[in-house]
Coordinates of C-alpha atoms and ligand atoms in Angstrom, one line a residue:
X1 CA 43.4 6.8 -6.4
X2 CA 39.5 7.0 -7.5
X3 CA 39.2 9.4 -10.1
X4 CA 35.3 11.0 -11.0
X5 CA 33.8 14.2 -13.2
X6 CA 30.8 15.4 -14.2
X7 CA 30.0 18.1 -16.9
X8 CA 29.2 21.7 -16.8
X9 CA 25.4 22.4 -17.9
X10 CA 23.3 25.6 -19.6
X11 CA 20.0 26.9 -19.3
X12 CA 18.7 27.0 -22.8
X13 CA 15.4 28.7 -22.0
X14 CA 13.3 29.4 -18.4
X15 CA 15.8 30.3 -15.9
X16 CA 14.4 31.5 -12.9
X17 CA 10.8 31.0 -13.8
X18 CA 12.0 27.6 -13.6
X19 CA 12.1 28.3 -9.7
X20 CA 7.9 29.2 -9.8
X21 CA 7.1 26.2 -11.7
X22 CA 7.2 27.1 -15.5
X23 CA 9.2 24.3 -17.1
X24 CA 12.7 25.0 -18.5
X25 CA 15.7 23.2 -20.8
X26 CA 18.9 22.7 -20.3
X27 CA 21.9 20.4 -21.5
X28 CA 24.8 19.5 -20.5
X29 CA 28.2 21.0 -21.5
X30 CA 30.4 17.8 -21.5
X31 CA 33.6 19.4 -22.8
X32 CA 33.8 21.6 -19.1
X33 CA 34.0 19.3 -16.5
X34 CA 35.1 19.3 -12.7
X35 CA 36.9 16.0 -11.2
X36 CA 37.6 14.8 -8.2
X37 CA 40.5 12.4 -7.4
X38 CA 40.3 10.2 -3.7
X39 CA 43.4 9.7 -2.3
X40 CA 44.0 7.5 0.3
X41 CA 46.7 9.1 3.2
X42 CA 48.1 8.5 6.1
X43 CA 47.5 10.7 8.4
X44 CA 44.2 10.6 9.9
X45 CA 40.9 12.6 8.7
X46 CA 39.4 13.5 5.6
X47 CA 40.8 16.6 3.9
X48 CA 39.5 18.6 0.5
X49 CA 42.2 20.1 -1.3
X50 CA 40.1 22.7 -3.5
X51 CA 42.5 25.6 -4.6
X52 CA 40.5 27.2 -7.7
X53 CA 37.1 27.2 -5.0
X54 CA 38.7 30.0 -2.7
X55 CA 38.4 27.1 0.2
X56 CA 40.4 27.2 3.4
X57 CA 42.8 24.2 2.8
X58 CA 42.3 22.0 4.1
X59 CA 38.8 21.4 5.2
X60 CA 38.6 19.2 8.0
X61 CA 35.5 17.0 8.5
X62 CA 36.3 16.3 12.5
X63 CA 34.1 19.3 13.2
X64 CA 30.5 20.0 12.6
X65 CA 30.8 22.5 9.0
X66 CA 27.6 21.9 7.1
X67 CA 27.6 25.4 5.9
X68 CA 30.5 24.1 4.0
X69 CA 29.0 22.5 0.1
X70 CA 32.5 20.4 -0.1
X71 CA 32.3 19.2 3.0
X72 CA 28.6 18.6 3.3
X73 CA 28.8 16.6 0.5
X74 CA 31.0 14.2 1.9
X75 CA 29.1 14.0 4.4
X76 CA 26.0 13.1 2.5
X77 CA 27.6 10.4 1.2
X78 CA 29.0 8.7 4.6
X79 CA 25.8 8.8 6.1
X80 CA 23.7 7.7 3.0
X81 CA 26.1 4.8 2.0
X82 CA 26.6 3.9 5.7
X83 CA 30.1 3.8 5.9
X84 CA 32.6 5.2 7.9
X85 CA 36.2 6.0 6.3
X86 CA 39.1 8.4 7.3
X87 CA 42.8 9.1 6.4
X88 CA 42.0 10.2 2.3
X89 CA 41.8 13.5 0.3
X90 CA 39.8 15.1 -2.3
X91 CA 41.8 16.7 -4.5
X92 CA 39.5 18.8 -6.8
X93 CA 40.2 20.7 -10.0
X94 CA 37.6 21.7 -12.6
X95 CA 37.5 23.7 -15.8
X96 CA 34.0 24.9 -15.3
X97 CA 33.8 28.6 -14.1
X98 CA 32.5 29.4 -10.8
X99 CA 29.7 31.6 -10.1
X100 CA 28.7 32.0 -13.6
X101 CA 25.1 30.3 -14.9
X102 CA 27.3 26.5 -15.2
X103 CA 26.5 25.1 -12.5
X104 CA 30.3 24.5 -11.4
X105 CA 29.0 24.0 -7.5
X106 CA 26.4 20.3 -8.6
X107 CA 29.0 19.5 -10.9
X108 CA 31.5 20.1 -8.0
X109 CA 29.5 17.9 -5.6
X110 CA 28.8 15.3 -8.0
X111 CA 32.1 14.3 -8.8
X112 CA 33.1 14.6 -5.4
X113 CA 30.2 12.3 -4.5
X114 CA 30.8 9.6 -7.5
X115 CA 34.7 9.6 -6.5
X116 CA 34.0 9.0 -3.0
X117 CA 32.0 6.1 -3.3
X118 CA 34.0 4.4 -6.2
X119 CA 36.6 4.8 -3.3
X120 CA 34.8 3.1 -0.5
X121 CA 33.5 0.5 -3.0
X122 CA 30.0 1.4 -3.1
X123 CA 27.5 2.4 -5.9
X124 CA 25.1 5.5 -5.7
X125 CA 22.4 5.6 -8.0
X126 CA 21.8 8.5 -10.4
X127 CA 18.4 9.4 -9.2
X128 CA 19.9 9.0 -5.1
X129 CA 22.9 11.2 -6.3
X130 CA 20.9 13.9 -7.8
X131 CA 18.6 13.9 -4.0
X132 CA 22.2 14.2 -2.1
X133 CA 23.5 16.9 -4.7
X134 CA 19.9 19.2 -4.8
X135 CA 20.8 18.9 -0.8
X136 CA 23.9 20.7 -1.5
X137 CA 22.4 22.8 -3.6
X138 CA 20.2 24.5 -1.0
X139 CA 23.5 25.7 0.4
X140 CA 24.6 27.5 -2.9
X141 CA 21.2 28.8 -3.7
X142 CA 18.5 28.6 -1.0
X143 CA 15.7 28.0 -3.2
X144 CA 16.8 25.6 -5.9
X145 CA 14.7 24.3 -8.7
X146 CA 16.8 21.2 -9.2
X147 CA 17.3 21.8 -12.7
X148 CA 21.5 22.2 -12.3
X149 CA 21.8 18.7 -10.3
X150 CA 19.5 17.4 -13.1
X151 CA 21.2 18.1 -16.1
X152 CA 24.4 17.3 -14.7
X153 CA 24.1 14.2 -12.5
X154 CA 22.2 12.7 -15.7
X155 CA 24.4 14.5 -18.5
X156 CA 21.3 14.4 -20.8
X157 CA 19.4 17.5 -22.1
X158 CA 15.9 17.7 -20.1
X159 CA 12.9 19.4 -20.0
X160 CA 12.7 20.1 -16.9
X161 CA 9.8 21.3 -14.2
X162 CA 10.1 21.6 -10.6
X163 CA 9.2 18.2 -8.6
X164 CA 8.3 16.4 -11.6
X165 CA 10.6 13.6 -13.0
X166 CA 12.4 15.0 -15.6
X167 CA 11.8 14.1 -19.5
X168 CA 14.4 14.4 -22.0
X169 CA 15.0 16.8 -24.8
X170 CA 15.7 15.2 -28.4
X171 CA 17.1 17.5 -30.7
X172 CA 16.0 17.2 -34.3
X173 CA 19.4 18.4 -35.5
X174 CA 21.8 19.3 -33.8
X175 CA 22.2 22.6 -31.9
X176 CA 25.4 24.6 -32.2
X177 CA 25.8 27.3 -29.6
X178 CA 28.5 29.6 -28.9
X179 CA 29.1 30.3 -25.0
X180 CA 30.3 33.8 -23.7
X181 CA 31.7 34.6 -20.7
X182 CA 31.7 38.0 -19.1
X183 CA 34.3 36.8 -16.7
X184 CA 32.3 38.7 -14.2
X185 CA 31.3 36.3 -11.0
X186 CA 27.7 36.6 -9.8
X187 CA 25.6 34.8 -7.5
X188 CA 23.0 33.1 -7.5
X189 CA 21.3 33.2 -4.7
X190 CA 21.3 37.2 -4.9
X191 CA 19.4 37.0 -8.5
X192 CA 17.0 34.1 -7.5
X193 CA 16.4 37.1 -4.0
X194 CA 16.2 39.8 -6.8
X195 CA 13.3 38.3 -8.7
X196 CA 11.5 37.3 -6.1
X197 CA 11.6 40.6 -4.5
X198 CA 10.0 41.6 -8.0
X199 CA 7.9 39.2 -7.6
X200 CA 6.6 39.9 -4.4
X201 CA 5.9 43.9 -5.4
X202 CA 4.3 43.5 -8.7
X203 CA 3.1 39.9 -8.7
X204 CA 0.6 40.6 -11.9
X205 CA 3.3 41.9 -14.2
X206 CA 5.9 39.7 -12.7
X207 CA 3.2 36.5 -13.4
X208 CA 3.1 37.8 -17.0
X209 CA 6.4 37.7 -17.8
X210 CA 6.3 33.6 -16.3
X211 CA 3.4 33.0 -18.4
X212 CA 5.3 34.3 -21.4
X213 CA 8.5 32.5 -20.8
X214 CA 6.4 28.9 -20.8
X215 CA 5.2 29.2 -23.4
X216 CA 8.7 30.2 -25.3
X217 CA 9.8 27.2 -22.9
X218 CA 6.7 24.9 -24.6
X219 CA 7.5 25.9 -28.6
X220 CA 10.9 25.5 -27.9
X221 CA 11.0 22.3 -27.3
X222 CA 8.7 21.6 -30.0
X223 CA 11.2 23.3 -32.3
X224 CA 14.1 21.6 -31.1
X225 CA 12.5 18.3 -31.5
X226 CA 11.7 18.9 -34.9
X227 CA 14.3 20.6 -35.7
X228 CA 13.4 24.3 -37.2
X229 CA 16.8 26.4 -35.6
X230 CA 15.7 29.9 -37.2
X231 CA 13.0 30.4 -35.4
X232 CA 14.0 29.1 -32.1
X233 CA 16.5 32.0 -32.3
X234 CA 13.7 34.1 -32.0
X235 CA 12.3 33.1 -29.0
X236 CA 15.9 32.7 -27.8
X237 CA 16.3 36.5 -27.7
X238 CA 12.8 37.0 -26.9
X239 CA 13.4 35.2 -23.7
X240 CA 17.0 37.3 -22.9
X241 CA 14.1 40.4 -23.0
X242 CA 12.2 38.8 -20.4
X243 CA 14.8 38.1 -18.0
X244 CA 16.2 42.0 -19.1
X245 CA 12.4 42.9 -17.3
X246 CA 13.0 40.1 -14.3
X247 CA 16.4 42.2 -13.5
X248 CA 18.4 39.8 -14.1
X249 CA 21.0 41.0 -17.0
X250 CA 23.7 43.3 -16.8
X251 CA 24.8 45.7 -18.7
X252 CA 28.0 43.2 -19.6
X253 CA 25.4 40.1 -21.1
X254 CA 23.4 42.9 -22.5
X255 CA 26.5 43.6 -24.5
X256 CA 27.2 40.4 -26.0
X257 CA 23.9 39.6 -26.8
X258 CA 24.0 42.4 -29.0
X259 CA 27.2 41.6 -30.3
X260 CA 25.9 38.3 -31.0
X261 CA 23.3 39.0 -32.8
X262 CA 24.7 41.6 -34.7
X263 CA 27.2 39.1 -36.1
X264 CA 24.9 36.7 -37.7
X265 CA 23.5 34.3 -34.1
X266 CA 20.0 33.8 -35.0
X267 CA 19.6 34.1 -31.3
X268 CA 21.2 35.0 -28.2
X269 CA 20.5 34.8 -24.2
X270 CA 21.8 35.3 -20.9
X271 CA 22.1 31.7 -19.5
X272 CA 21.7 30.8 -15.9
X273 CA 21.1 33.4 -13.0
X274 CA 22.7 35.8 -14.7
X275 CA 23.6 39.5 -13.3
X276 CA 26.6 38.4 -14.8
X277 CA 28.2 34.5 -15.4
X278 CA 28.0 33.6 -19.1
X279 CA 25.1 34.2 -22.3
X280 CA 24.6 31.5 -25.1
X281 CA 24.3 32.2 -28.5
X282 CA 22.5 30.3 -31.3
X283 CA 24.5 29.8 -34.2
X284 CA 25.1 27.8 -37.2
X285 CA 28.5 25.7 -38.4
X286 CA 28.5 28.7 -40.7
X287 CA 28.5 31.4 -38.4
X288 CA 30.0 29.6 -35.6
X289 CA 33.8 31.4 -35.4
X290 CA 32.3 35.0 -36.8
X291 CA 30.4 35.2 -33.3
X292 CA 32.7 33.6 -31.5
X293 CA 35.3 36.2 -32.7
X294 CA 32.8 39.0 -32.0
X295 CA 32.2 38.1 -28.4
X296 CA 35.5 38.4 -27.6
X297 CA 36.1 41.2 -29.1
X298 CA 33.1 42.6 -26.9
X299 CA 34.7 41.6 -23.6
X300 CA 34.1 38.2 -23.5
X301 CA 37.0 36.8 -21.3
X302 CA 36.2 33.4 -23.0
X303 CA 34.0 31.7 -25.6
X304 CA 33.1 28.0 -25.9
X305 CA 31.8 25.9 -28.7
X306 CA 28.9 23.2 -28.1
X307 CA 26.7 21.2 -29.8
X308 CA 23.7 19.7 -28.4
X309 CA 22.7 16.4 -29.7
Ligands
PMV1 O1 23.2 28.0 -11.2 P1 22.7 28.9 -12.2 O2 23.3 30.3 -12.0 O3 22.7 28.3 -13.5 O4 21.1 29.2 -11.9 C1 20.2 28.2 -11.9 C2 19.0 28.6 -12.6 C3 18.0 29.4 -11.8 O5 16.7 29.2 -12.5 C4 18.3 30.9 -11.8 C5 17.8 29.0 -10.4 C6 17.2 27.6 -10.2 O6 17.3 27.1 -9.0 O7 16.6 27.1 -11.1

């Protein structure tokens, strides 16, 4: 058996402008991963055994799915490394929540991708992974920026801009963030449509709101790489605003931003595409388990502690 993972990821700021070209940052989540084991079988074909994903079990490669993100990733990888293999299952299993801002689907694919080819005794590199994974992506999202299959094939914080090689993030000091979840699916692919419909009827006010997310985008990074956490709060919950105006929060993230801040974050956002999915937080070792405890009272089905380094 061939075992593989890769890490669940957040937006920290410039979701969805991210998609128009602003730059954006996000890091890994390394303590949520989804794996993929490769099993070798008897019987002939290739199945994906993928309970927790809502899949048909098992899904057969003989026929032509490519509307199918498992299965197109396997596919991917026979025709990019060449080979030809059948008789094995994909068992997955992950810990990252689906449909909720953290990137479960490129996590998904990539461990699927890296398990597959330790199997067939090839090597991938990161940089033709994260092409066969943003491939994938398409399916989940149409129009994908490429910043999930960045962060996450690479497990590295980046700053991140559509088309451009990505540059890394270097924290100062660490950054402590508590994760809520609203437990409440969303996709994608509808918020990325939702914008853009905005977009499309009131393209001035919508370009303002871009313009004002890079530049929270630009002085964040130049906070986090010197390392002043007060004020990146700031534009933290400045940003949640903006995406509040893109339509893009709920009444749920709403919620536990407020919550958030109301128990001592110095920040707090939606993360991801939101309508739902999960919101960060931006705390301190102090005030860590005080808004941790006050997002779940508030709903939040679950919280998560990380640390970006
Ligand atoms: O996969 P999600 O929900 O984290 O969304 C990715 C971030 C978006 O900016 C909303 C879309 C994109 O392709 O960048």
């Amino acid at each position: 058996m061939t075992q593989a993972s890769a890490p669940a990821k957040i937006i920290l700021f410039g979701e969805h402008a991210v998609v128009y070209g602003c730059p954006a940052l996000a890091a890994p989540v390394s303590s949520l991963r989804a794996y993929a084991d490769v099993v070798a079988q008897s019987n002939p074909g290739i199945v994906i055994h993928a309970p927790a994903f809502g899949q048909a079990l098992p899904v057969g490669l003989d026929v032509d799915i490519v509307d199918n993100a498992l299965a197109l990733t396997v596919r991917l990888v026979l025709t990019a490394t060449g080979k030809t293999t059948d008789a094995l299952a994909i068992h997955l299993h992950s810990d990252i929540p689906i449909a909720s801002g953290m990137g479960s689907g490129a996590a998904v694919s990539t461990a699927i991708a890296r398990a597959l080819c330790a199997h067939l005794g090839v090597s991938m590199t990161d940089q033709a992974l994260n092409e066969l994974v943003y491939e994938v992506e398409k399916l989940h999202h149409g129009n994908p920026s490429g910043i999930d299959n960045t962060v996450i094939v690479y497990e590295k914080p980046v700053y991140f801009v559509r088309g451009q090689i990505p540059a890394p993030l270097t924290p100062k000091t660490p950054i402590h963030l508590v994760i809520g979840d609203t437990g409440r699916a969303a996709s994608t692919r509808d918020a990325v449509a939702g914008v853009r419909a905005r977009y499309d009827a009131d393209t001035v006010a919508v370009s303002h709101i871009f313009a004002e997310i890079r530049q929270i985008v630009t002085d964040a990074r130049q906070l986090i790489e010197t390392g002043t956490p007060a004020q990146l709060g700031v534009l933290m919950t400045r940003n949640h605003e903006l995406l509040r105006a893109l339509t893009v929060s709920s009444p749920e993230l709403d919620h536990l931003v407020k919550a958030a801040l109301a128990a001592g974050a110095l920040g707090a956002k939606l993360s991801g595409g939101g309508r739902g999915g999960i919101m960060i937080a931006l705390v301190t070792p102090e005030t860590t388990s005080a808004v941790a405890q006050a997002l779940r009272h508030s709903g939040a089905v679950k919280t998560i502690e990380t640390e970006i380094t």
